[in-house]
Coordinates of C-alpha atoms in Angstrom, one line a residue:
G298 CA -5.5 -20.5 18.0
S299 CA -7.4 -17.8 16.1
Y300 CA -5.4 -14.6 15.6
Y301 CA -7.9 -12.5 13.7
G302 CA -6.7 -8.9 13.8
V303 CA -3.6 -9.8 15.9
A304 CA -0.2 -10.7 14.6
G305 CA 0.3 -14.4 15.3
P306 CA 3.6 -16.1 16.3
M307 CA 4.7 -16.7 12.7
T308 CA 4.1 -13.0 11.7
Q309 CA 5.8 -11.8 14.9
G310 CA 8.8 -14.0 14.0
S311 CA 8.9 -12.6 10.4
L312 CA 8.6 -9.1 11.7
M313 CA 11.5 -9.6 14.1
D314 CA 13.6 -11.2 11.4
A315 CA 12.8 -8.4 9.0
G316 CA 13.9 -5.8 11.6
S317 CA 17.4 -7.4 11.8
S318 CA 17.8 -7.7 8.1
S319 CA 20.6 -5.8 6.4
E320 CA 18.4 -5.4 3.3
Q321 CA 16.3 -2.6 4.7
V322 CA 17.6 0.6 3.1
A323 CA 16.2 4.0 2.8
G324 CA 15.6 5.6 -0.5
V325 CA 14.5 4.2 -3.8
S326 CA 16.4 1.2 -5.0
T327 CA 15.5 -2.3 -6.3
S328 CA 15.9 -3.9 -2.9
S329 CA 13.8 -1.1 -1.2
S330 CA 10.9 -1.3 -3.7
S331 CA 10.8 -5.1 -3.4
G332 CA 10.9 -4.8 0.3
I333 CA 7.9 -2.4 0.2
T334 CA 5.9 -4.8 -1.8
G335 CA 6.9 -7.7 0.5
T336 CA 5.9 -5.7 3.5
A337 CA 2.6 -4.7 1.9
K338 CA 1.7 -8.4 1.1
Q339 CA 2.1 -9.3 4.8
Y340 CA -1.1 -7.3 5.6
I341 CA -3.4 -8.8 3.1
G342 CA -6.6 -9.6 5.0
S343 CA -6.4 -6.7 7.4
P344 CA -9.8 -5.0 7.7
Y345 CA -10.7 -1.6 6.4
V346 CA -11.2 1.1 9.0
W347 CA -11.8 4.7 8.0
G348 CA -8.8 6.7 9.4
G349 CA -7.1 3.4 10.3
E350 CA -3.3 3.3 10.5
S351 CA -2.5 -0.1 11.9
P352 CA -2.9 -3.8 11.0
S353 CA -6.1 -3.9 13.2
G354 CA -7.6 -1.7 10.5
F355 CA -6.3 0.5 7.6
D356 CA -7.8 3.1 5.3
C357 CA -6.1 3.3 1.9
S358 CA -3.6 6.0 2.8
G359 CA -3.0 4.8 6.3
F360 CA -2.0 1.4 4.8
I361 CA 0.5 3.0 2.4
N362 CA 1.9 5.2 5.2
Y363 CA 2.3 2.2 7.5
V364 CA 4.2 0.2 4.9
Y365 CA 6.4 3.0 3.9
E366 CA 7.2 3.9 7.5
K367 CA 8.4 0.3 8.0
H368 CA 11.1 1.2 5.4
G369 CA 12.0 4.5 7.0
E370 CA 10.1 6.6 4.5
S371 CA 7.9 9.5 5.8
I372 CA 5.2 10.4 3.3
P373 CA 2.0 12.6 3.3
R374 CA -0.9 11.0 5.2
T375 CA -3.6 11.8 2.6
V376 CA -4.1 10.5 -0.9
S377 CA -4.2 14.0 -2.3
G378 CA -1.0 14.9 -0.4
M379 CA 0.8 11.8 -1.7
Y380 CA -0.4 12.6 -5.3
S381 CA 1.0 16.1 -5.0
A382 CA 4.3 15.0 -3.5
S383 CA 4.9 12.1 -5.9
S384 CA 7.2 12.2 -8.9
K385 CA 4.9 11.0 -11.7
V386 CA 6.0 8.0 -13.8
S387 CA 4.6 6.8 -17.1
S388 CA 4.4 3.2 -16.0
P389 CA 4.6 2.0 -12.4
S390 CA 7.3 -0.2 -10.9
P391 CA 6.8 -2.4 -7.9
G392 CA 6.7 -0.1 -4.8
D393 CA 5.3 2.9 -6.6
V394 CA 2.0 4.3 -5.6
V395 CA -1.0 4.1 -8.0
F396 CA -3.7 6.7 -7.8
F397 CA -7.4 6.6 -8.5
D398 CA -10.2 9.1 -8.9
T399 CA -13.2 7.6 -7.0
R400 CA -15.0 10.9 -6.1
G401 CA -13.3 13.8 -7.9
G402 CA -9.5 14.0 -7.9
P403 CA -7.0 11.6 -6.3
S404 CA -9.1 9.9 -3.7
H405 CA -7.8 6.3 -3.5
A406 CA -4.3 4.8 -3.8
G407 CA -2.5 1.5 -3.5
I408 CA 1.0 0.1 -3.8
Y409 CA 1.9 -1.4 -7.2
V410 CA 3.3 -4.9 -7.0
G411 CA 3.8 -5.8 -10.6
N412 CA 1.8 -7.7 -13.3
N413 CA -0.7 -4.9 -13.4
E414 CA -1.7 -5.5 -9.8
F415 CA -1.7 -3.4 -6.7
I416 CA -2.3 -3.9 -3.0
H417 CA -4.7 -1.5 -1.2
S418 CA -7.1 -1.2 1.6
G419 CA -10.5 -1.1 0.0
S420 CA -13.6 0.0 2.0
S421 CA -15.5 -3.1 1.0
T422 CA -12.5 -5.6 1.0
G423 CA -9.9 -4.5 3.5
V424 CA -6.3 -5.1 2.4
T425 CA -6.4 -7.0 -0.9
T426 CA -4.8 -7.3 -4.3
S427 CA -6.6 -5.9 -7.3
S428 CA -6.0 -5.5 -11.0
L429 CA -5.5 -2.1 -12.7
D430 CA -7.5 -3.6 -15.6
S431 CA -10.6 -4.4 -13.5
S432 CA -13.9 -3.0 -14.6
Y433 CA -14.0 -0.9 -11.4
W434 CA -10.4 0.3 -11.0
G435 CA -9.4 0.6 -14.7
P436 CA -11.6 3.6 -15.6
R437 CA -10.7 5.3 -12.3
Y438 CA -6.9 5.0 -12.7
M439 CA -5.1 8.4 -12.7
G440 CA -1.5 7.3 -12.9
A441 CA 1.5 6.3 -10.7
G442 CA 4.1 8.1 -8.8
Q443 CA 7.2 7.6 -6.7
L444 CA 7.4 8.9 -3.2

């Protein structure tokens, strides 16, 4: 069947398996950051919805909040709040948040996954992977932070 916007049986099974995994740990560690990127990748294809906070539709900060909450992390809801609360890093590691200035100050964010790529919920794309080097995101990149 078609499961557009709804978690299908395989996703449901993966989510149930992930919940019983002993690898889920709070705090920042290698397993935690790889878990965050793995969780983020599960939602590629979810649509963009302004103010959205669930797989049926995410905005950029709602997406990051949702992924971090799956790992027991409570973070600010807005991009500017995340930017203020983050510990800035000179180069991002998987699981770090990358920030962009799209309309004056930190106004868009995504989760760094490695290889100069990040996962985010873009208004024209929904949840997707993009490159920090792209002609759009590159000039707007502000930096990265750990939450």
